[in-house]
CSV table of C-alpha atoms and ligand atoms in Angstrom, one decimal:
chain,number,residue,atom,x,y,z
A,1110,MET,CA,67.0,142.1,290.7
A,1111,GLN,CA,70.1,142.6,293.0
A,1112,ASP,CA,72.3,139.7,293.8
A,1113,PRO,CA,71.1,137.7,296.8
A,1114,VAL,CA,72.4,139.1,300.1
A,1115,ILE,CA,74.7,137.2,302.4
A,1116,LEU,CA,72.5,136.9,305.6
A,1117,TYR,CA,74.0,136.0,309.0
A,1118,ILE,CA,71.6,135.0,311.8
A,1119,VAL,CA,73.2,135.8,315.2
A,1120,LEU,CA,71.9,134.1,318.4
A,1121,PRO,CA,73.3,134.9,321.9
A,1122,CYS,CA,73.1,131.7,324.0
A,1123,TYR,CA,73.5,131.4,327.7
A,1124,ASN,CA,72.9,127.9,329.1
A,1125,GLU,CA,70.7,126.9,326.2
A,1126,GLU,CA,71.5,123.2,325.8
A,1127,ALA,CA,67.8,122.4,326.0
A,1128,VAL,CA,66.8,124.5,323.0
A,1129,LEU,CA,69.9,124.5,320.7
A,1130,PRO,CA,69.4,121.3,318.7
A,1131,GLU,CA,65.8,122.3,317.9
A,1132,THR,CA,66.7,125.9,317.2
A,1133,ALA,CA,69.4,124.8,314.8
A,1134,ARG,CA,67.1,122.4,313.1
A,1135,ARG,CA,64.5,125.0,312.4
A,1136,LEU,CA,66.9,127.7,311.3
A,1137,LEU,CA,68.8,125.3,309.0
A,1138,ALA,CA,65.5,124.4,307.4
A,1139,LEU,CA,64.7,128.1,306.9
A,1140,LEU,CA,68.1,128.9,305.5
A,1141,GLU,CA,67.8,126.0,303.1
A,1142,THR,CA,64.4,127.2,301.8
A,1143,MET,CA,65.6,130.8,301.4
A,1144,ARG,CA,68.7,129.7,299.6
A,1145,ALA,CA,66.7,127.5,297.3
A,1146,GLN,CA,64.4,130.6,296.6
A,1147,GLU,CA,67.6,132.6,296.0
A,1148,THR,CA,66.4,135.3,298.4
A,1149,ILE,CA,69.7,134.9,300.2
A,1150,ALA,CA,73.3,134.0,299.1
A,1151,PRO,CA,74.6,130.4,299.5
A,1152,SER,CA,77.3,131.6,301.9
A,1153,SER,CA,74.7,132.8,304.4
A,1154,LYS,CA,75.2,131.5,307.9
A,1155,ILE,CA,73.9,130.9,311.4
A,1156,VAL,CA,76.2,132.1,314.2
A,1157,PHE,CA,75.7,130.9,317.7
A,1158,VAL,CA,77.4,133.1,320.4
A,1159,ASP,CA,78.1,131.2,323.6
A,1160,ASP,CA,77.9,133.7,326.4
A,1161,GLY,CA,80.1,131.9,328.9
A,1162,SER,CA,77.6,129.1,329.5
A,1163,ARG,CA,78.1,126.6,332.2
A,1164,ASP,CA,76.2,123.7,330.6
A,1165,ARG,CA,76.9,121.8,327.4
A,1166,THR,CA,76.0,124.8,325.2
A,1167,TRP,CA,79.5,125.2,323.6
A,1168,GLU,CA,79.8,121.5,323.0
A,1169,ILE,CA,76.5,121.5,321.1
A,1170,ILE,CA,77.5,124.6,319.1
A,1171,SER,CA,80.9,123.1,318.2
A,1172,GLY,CA,79.2,119.9,317.1
A,1173,LEU,CA,76.7,121.9,314.9
A,1174,ALA,CA,79.6,124.0,313.5
A,1175,GLU,CA,81.4,120.8,312.5
A,1176,ALA,CA,78.4,119.1,311.1
A,1177,HIS,CA,77.1,122.0,309.0
A,1178,GLU,CA,79.1,124.4,307.0
A,1179,GLU,CA,76.5,127.1,307.4
A,1180,VAL,CA,76.8,127.1,311.2
A,1181,SER,CA,79.5,129.1,313.0
A,1182,GLY,CA,80.2,129.3,316.7
A,1183,LEU,CA,81.7,132.2,318.7
A,1184,LYS,CA,82.7,131.6,322.3
A,1185,LEU,CA,83.0,134.4,324.8
A,1186,ALA,CA,85.6,133.9,327.5
A,1187,LYS,CA,83.1,134.6,330.2
A,1188,ASN,CA,79.4,135.6,330.7
A,1189,ALA,CA,79.1,139.1,329.3
A,1190,GLY,CA,75.3,139.4,329.4
A,1191,HIS,CA,72.8,139.3,326.6
A,1192,GLN,CA,73.5,142.7,325.1
A,1193,ASN,CA,77.2,142.3,325.1
A,1194,ALA,CA,77.0,138.8,323.7
A,1195,LEU,CA,74.8,140.1,320.9
A,1196,LEU,CA,77.1,142.9,320.1
A,1197,ALA,CA,80.1,140.5,320.1
A,1198,GLY,CA,78.3,138.4,317.5
A,1199,LEU,CA,77.3,141.3,315.3
A,1200,MET,CA,80.7,143.0,315.4
A,1201,THR,CA,82.5,139.8,314.6
A,1202,VAL,CA,80.4,139.0,311.6
A,1203,ARG,CA,79.8,142.4,310.2
A,1204,SER,CA,82.7,142.3,307.7
A,1205,GLU,CA,81.5,139.0,306.3
A,1206,CYS,CA,77.8,139.6,305.7
A,1207,GLY,CA,75.5,141.9,303.8
A,1208,CYS,CA,73.0,142.0,306.6
A,1209,ALA,CA,72.6,140.3,310.0
A,1210,ILE,CA,69.5,139.4,312.0
A,1211,SER,CA,69.7,139.0,315.7
A,1212,ILE,CA,67.3,136.7,317.5
A,1213,ASP,CA,67.1,134.9,320.8
A,1214,ALA,CA,68.2,131.3,321.0
A,1215,ASP,CA,64.8,130.1,322.4
A,1216,LEU,CA,63.0,131.1,319.2
A,1217,GLN,CA,60.3,133.0,321.1
A,1218,ASP,CA,60.5,135.3,318.2
A,1219,ASP,CA,58.9,133.8,315.1
A,1220,ILE,CA,61.5,132.9,312.6
A,1221,ASN,CA,58.9,133.1,309.8
A,1222,ALA,CA,59.3,136.9,310.0
A,1223,ILE,CA,62.9,136.5,308.7
A,1224,PRO,CA,62.0,136.3,305.0
A,1225,GLN,CA,59.8,139.4,305.4
A,1226,MET,CA,62.7,141.2,307.1
A,1227,VAL,CA,65.0,140.3,304.2
A,1228,GLN,CA,62.3,141.6,301.8
A,1229,LYS,CA,62.2,144.9,303.6
A,1230,TYR,CA,66.0,145.0,303.3
A,1231,TYR,CA,65.8,144.6,299.6
A,1232,GLU,CA,63.3,147.5,299.6
A,1233,GLY,CA,66.1,149.7,300.8
A,1234,ASN,CA,65.8,149.6,304.6
A,1235,ASP,CA,69.0,149.4,306.7
A,1236,VAL,CA,67.3,148.5,309.9
A,1237,VAL,CA,64.2,146.3,310.2
A,1238,TYR,CA,62.6,146.0,313.6
A,1239,GLY,CA,60.7,142.9,314.6
A,1240,VAL,CA,57.7,144.1,316.5
A,1241,ARG,CA,55.5,141.9,318.6
A,1242,SER,CA,51.9,142.1,317.5
A,1243,SER,CA,50.6,141.2,321.0
A,1244,ARG,CA,51.8,140.1,324.4
A,1245,LYS,CA,49.3,137.2,324.8
A,1246,THR,CA,52.0,134.8,325.9
A,1247,ASP,CA,53.4,137.0,328.6
A,1248,THR,CA,52.2,137.0,332.2
A,1249,ALA,CA,50.0,140.0,333.1
A,1250,PHE,CA,52.8,141.2,335.3
A,1251,LYS,CA,55.5,141.2,332.5
A,1252,ARG,CA,53.0,142.8,330.1
A,1253,GLU,CA,52.1,145.6,332.5
A,1254,THR,CA,55.6,146.3,333.6
A,1255,ALA,CA,56.8,146.4,330.0
A,1256,LEU,CA,54.1,148.8,329.0
A,1257,LEU,CA,55.0,151.0,332.0
A,1258,PHE,CA,58.7,150.9,330.9
A,1259,TYR,CA,58.0,152.0,327.4
A,1260,LYS,CA,55.8,154.9,328.6
A,1261,LEU,CA,58.4,156.0,331.1
A,1262,MET,CA,61.1,155.9,328.4
A,1263,ARG,CA,59.0,158.0,326.1
A,1264,LEU,CA,58.4,160.5,329.0
A,1265,LEU,CA,62.1,160.7,329.6
A,1266,GLY,CA,62.6,161.5,325.9
A,1267,VAL,CA,64.2,158.3,324.7
A,1268,ASN,CA,63.4,157.2,321.2
A,1269,MET,CA,62.5,153.5,321.3
A,1270,VAL,CA,60.4,151.3,319.0
A,1271,TYR,CA,57.3,150.1,320.9
A,1272,ASN,CA,57.2,146.3,321.6
A,1273,HIS,CA,60.5,145.7,319.9
A,1274,ALA,CA,63.2,143.8,321.7
A,1275,ASP,CA,66.4,142.6,320.1
A,1276,TYR,CA,64.9,140.8,317.1
A,1277,ARG,CA,66.0,142.9,314.2
A,1278,LEU,CA,67.8,143.0,310.9
A,1279,MET,CA,70.7,145.4,310.3
A,1280,SER,CA,72.5,146.0,307.1
A,1281,ARG,CA,76.3,146.0,307.0
A,1282,ARG,CA,76.3,149.8,306.8
A,1283,ALA,CA,74.1,150.1,309.9
A,1284,LEU,CA,76.4,147.6,311.8
A,1285,ASP,CA,79.4,149.7,310.8
A,1286,ALA,CA,77.7,152.7,312.2
A,1287,LEU,CA,76.8,150.8,315.4
A,1288,ALA,CA,80.4,150.0,315.8
A,1289,GLU,CA,81.1,153.8,316.2
A,1290,PHE,CA,79.3,153.8,319.5
A,1291,PRO,CA,82.0,153.0,322.1
A,1292,GLU,CA,79.8,153.0,325.1
A,1293,VAL,CA,80.1,150.3,327.7
A,1294,ASN,CA,76.6,150.5,329.2
A,1295,LEU,CA,74.9,148.7,326.3
A,1296,PHE,CA,71.2,149.1,325.7
A,1297,LEU,CA,70.9,148.2,322.0
A,1298,ARG,CA,67.3,148.9,321.5
A,1299,GLY,CA,68.0,152.5,322.5
A,1300,LEU,CA,71.2,152.7,320.4
A,1301,VAL,CA,70.0,151.3,317.1
A,1302,PRO,CA,67.5,154.1,316.5
A,1303,LEU,CA,70.3,156.6,317.1
A,1304,VAL,CA,72.2,155.0,314.1
A,1305,GLY,CA,69.6,156.4,311.8
A,1306,TYR,CA,69.2,155.2,308.2
A,1307,ARG,CA,65.9,154.1,306.7
A,1308,SER,CA,64.1,151.6,308.9
A,1309,ALA,CA,60.9,149.5,308.7
A,1310,SER,CA,59.1,147.1,311.0
A,1311,VAL,CA,57.8,143.6,310.6
A,1312,SER,CA,55.2,142.3,313.1
A,1313,TYR,CA,55.1,138.8,314.5
A,1314,GLU,CA,53.5,136.7,317.3
A,1315,ARG,CA,55.8,136.0,320.1
A,1316,GLN,CA,55.7,132.4,321.3
A,1317,GLU,CA,56.4,130.7,324.6
A,1318,ARG,CA,59.9,129.5,325.2
A,1319,PHE,CA,59.8,125.9,323.9
A,1320,ALA,CA,62.4,124.5,326.3
A,1321,GLY,CA,64.7,125.6,329.1
A,1322,GLU,CA,63.9,128.6,331.3
A,1323,SER,CA,64.2,132.4,331.1
A,1324,LYS,CA,67.6,133.8,331.7
A,1325,TYR,CA,65.9,137.1,332.7
A,1326,PRO,CA,64.7,136.9,336.2
A,1327,LEU,CA,63.0,139.9,337.7
A,1328,LYS,CA,66.2,141.2,339.2
A,1329,LYS,CA,68.0,141.2,335.8
A,1330,MET,CA,64.9,142.7,334.1
A,1331,LEU,CA,64.8,145.6,336.6
A,1332,SER,CA,68.5,146.3,336.3
A,1333,PHE,CA,68.2,146.2,332.5
A,1334,ALA,CA,65.4,148.7,332.6
A,1335,PHE,CA,67.3,151.0,335.0
A,1336,ASP,CA,70.3,150.8,332.7
A,1337,GLY,CA,68.2,151.7,329.8
A,1338,ILE,CA,67.0,154.8,331.5
A,1339,THR,CA,70.2,156.0,333.0
A,1340,SER,CA,72.2,155.3,329.8
A,1341,PHE,CA,69.9,157.3,327.6
A,1342,SER,CA,68.3,160.0,329.7
A,1343,ILE,CA,69.5,162.8,331.9
A,1344,THR,CA,66.0,163.6,333.0
A,1345,PRO,CA,66.5,161.9,336.4
A,1346,ILE,CA,69.4,164.2,337.1
A,1347,ARG,CA,67.1,167.2,336.2
A,1348,LEU,CA,64.5,165.8,338.6
A,1349,ILE,CA,66.9,166.4,341.4
A,1350,SER,CA,66.9,170.1,340.8
A,1351,GLY,CA,63.1,170.0,340.6
A,1352,LEU,CA,63.0,168.1,343.9
A,1353,GLY,CA,65.4,170.6,345.4
A,1354,ILE,CA,63.1,173.5,344.5
A,1355,VAL,CA,60.0,171.7,345.9
A,1356,ALA,CA,61.9,170.9,349.1
A,1357,CYS,CA,63.0,174.6,349.5
A,1358,LEU,CA,59.4,175.8,349.0
A,1359,PHE,CA,58.3,173.2,351.5
A,1360,SER,CA,60.8,174.3,354.1
A,1361,MET,CA,59.7,177.9,353.6
A,1362,ILE,CA,56.1,176.9,354.4
A,1363,MET,CA,57.5,175.1,357.4
A,1364,ALA,CA,59.4,178.2,358.5
A,1365,VAL,CA,56.2,180.3,358.3
A,1366,TYR,CA,54.3,177.7,360.2
A,1367,ALA,CA,57.0,177.5,362.9
A,1368,PHE,CA,57.1,181.3,363.2
A,1369,ILE,CA,53.3,181.5,363.7
A,1370,VAL,CA,53.4,178.7,366.3
A,1371,LYS,CA,56.2,180.6,368.2
A,1372,LEU,CA,54.3,183.9,368.1
A,1373,MET,CA,51.3,182.1,369.7
A,1374,GLY,CA,53.6,181.2,372.5
A,1375,HIS,CA,53.5,177.4,372.5
A,1376,SER,CA,56.8,176.7,370.9
A,1377,THR,CA,57.2,173.0,371.9
A,1378,GLU,CA,54.6,172.3,369.2
A,1379,GLY,CA,57.2,173.3,366.6
A,1380,TRP,CA,59.0,170.1,367.5
A,1381,SER,CA,56.9,167.9,365.3
A,1382,SER,CA,57.3,170.2,362.2
A,1383,LEU,CA,61.0,170.3,362.8
A,1384,MET,CA,61.2,166.6,362.9
A,1385,VAL,CA,59.2,166.3,359.7
A,1386,SER,CA,61.4,168.7,357.9
A,1387,ILE,CA,64.6,167.1,359.1
A,1388,TRP,CA,63.5,163.7,357.9
A,1389,PHE,CA,62.1,165.1,354.7
A,1390,LEU,CA,65.3,167.0,353.8
A,1391,GLY,CA,67.4,164.1,354.8
A,1392,GLY,CA,65.5,161.9,352.5
A,1393,VAL,CA,65.7,164.3,349.6
A,1394,GLN,CA,69.4,164.6,350.0
A,1395,LEU,CA,69.9,160.8,350.1
A,1396,VAL,CA,67.9,160.3,346.9
A,1397,SER,CA,69.8,163.1,345.2
A,1398,VAL,CA,73.2,161.8,346.2
A,1399,GLY,CA,72.3,158.3,345.2
A,1400,LEU,CA,71.2,159.4,341.7
A,1401,ILE,CA,74.3,161.5,341.2
A,1402,GLY,CA,76.3,158.6,342.3
A,1403,GLU,CA,74.6,156.5,339.6
A,1404,TYR,CA,75.8,158.8,336.9
A,1405,ILE,CA,79.3,159.1,338.3
A,1406,GLY,CA,79.4,155.3,338.3
A,1407,LYS,CA,78.5,155.3,334.6
A,1408,ILE,CA,81.1,158.0,333.8
A,1409,TYR,CA,83.7,155.9,335.6
A,1410,LYS,CA,82.9,152.9,333.5
A,1411,GLU,CA,83.0,154.8,330.3
A,1412,VAL,CA,86.2,156.5,331.1
A,1413,LYS,CA,88.0,153.2,331.7
A,1414,ARG,CA,87.2,152.1,328.1
A,1415,ARG,CA,87.4,148.4,329.0
A,1416,PRO,CA,86.7,146.0,326.2
A,1417,ARG,CA,83.1,145.0,326.2
A,1418,TYR,CA,83.8,141.4,325.5
A,1419,ILE,CA,86.8,139.1,324.9
A,1420,ILE,CA,86.5,136.5,322.2
A,1421,GLU,CA,88.0,133.2,323.0
A,1422,GLU,CA,87.4,131.4,319.8
A,1423,TYR,CA,85.8,131.9,316.4
A,1424,LYS,CA,85.0,128.7,314.9
A,1425,LYS,CA,84.1,128.6,311.2
A,1426,GLU,CA,82.9,125.6,309.1
B,1991,LIG,N1,71.3,135.4,327.1
B,1991,LIG,C1,72.7,135.6,327.0
B,1991,LIG,N2,73.4,136.0,328.1
B,1991,LIG,C2,72.8,136.2,329.4
B,1991,LIG,C3,71.4,136.0,329.5
B,1991,LIG,C4,70.7,135.7,328.3
B,1991,LIG,O1,73.2,135.5,326.0
B,1991,LIG,O2,73.5,136.5,330.3
B,1991,LIG,C5,70.5,135.1,325.9
B,1991,LIG,C6,69.6,133.8,326.1
B,1991,LIG,O3,70.4,132.6,325.9
B,1991,LIG,C7,68.6,134.1,325.1
B,1991,LIG,C8,68.4,135.6,325.0
B,1991,LIG,O4,69.6,136.1,325.7
B,1991,LIG,O5,69.0,133.6,323.8
B,1991,LIG,C9,67.2,136.0,325.8
B,1991,LIG,O6,67.1,135.4,327.0
B,1991,LIG,P1,65.8,134.8,327.6
B,1991,LIG,O7,65.0,134.1,326.5
B,1991,LIG,O8,66.1,134.0,328.8
B,1991,LIG,O9,64.9,136.1,328.0
B,1991,LIG,P2,63.3,136.3,328.0
B,1991,LIG,O10,62.9,135.9,326.7
B,1991,LIG,O11,62.8,135.5,329.1
B,1991,LIG,O12,63.2,137.8,328.3
B,1992,LIG,MG1,63.3,134.2,325.8
């Protein structure tokens, strides 16, 4: 049997004062059990990342870090968003741990899957994906849109694990590999499969958030999905060419039609077809320009190589 691994559990927290005490209580109990069973090393830790919260989140995290030696807190200087906060946490701890598990602070993801994930790690997997067994607790709307999103991503040629969000275990080696991706537009669930290495899945039931409210309103969800698509697929840009070809064919048909109408002598009738084609082509051009602009915006961001997060404080013990 190998030596027990040092496990770090990393939780991004944005305005989570309502859930943190309970989350910490449950995770500390789990850590205690796993340490007693010697499935993880005594120096294993829980790391809360405060993503620029405006409520008492950091106070609570500091308090927990002081009271428990197995709790650490990391405070970001400003709100960087879920994905960036998660990356900040993982990149900060990667040199200290043998493997790290990322999980949301609201514990919607069942923490009882953690021992199974660690087990899969011992079986030689560098990445273990937490996969939701059902979407019972979601609204029908969220369920349907999520399904549509996964289908669309597959269609666009992006390799993603179905029904997996950001609940996953990564070995130190996998984290080191992830660090090699310098991109600014972060969509971790698309990036991690690109890392490679052996991977496995563990399924779990996703619960309702037990306190507080979702930090992912529809607007953020849509922009997240859009980011996922444009960061990983160039299919939309290819669609422009397709659209252009279709528009050309269409205008040829229009030309033939206009010619016939003219031959028949009532040329004012061509006015409507002319209007149709002008509007149609105008629309096609606008859509195309908008899409190209989207990619240029991305290139612009990447070229600047801005830091993805700035750490204000790393509080241990
Ligand atoms: N989160 C964050 N920064 C943000 C938004 C969210 O760190 O700007 C964290 C949040 O605290 C939670 C996780 O990301 O731990 C997932 O958010 P939430 O539970 O609100 O999303 P949902 O489960 O509703 O999709
Ligand atoms: Mg949640």
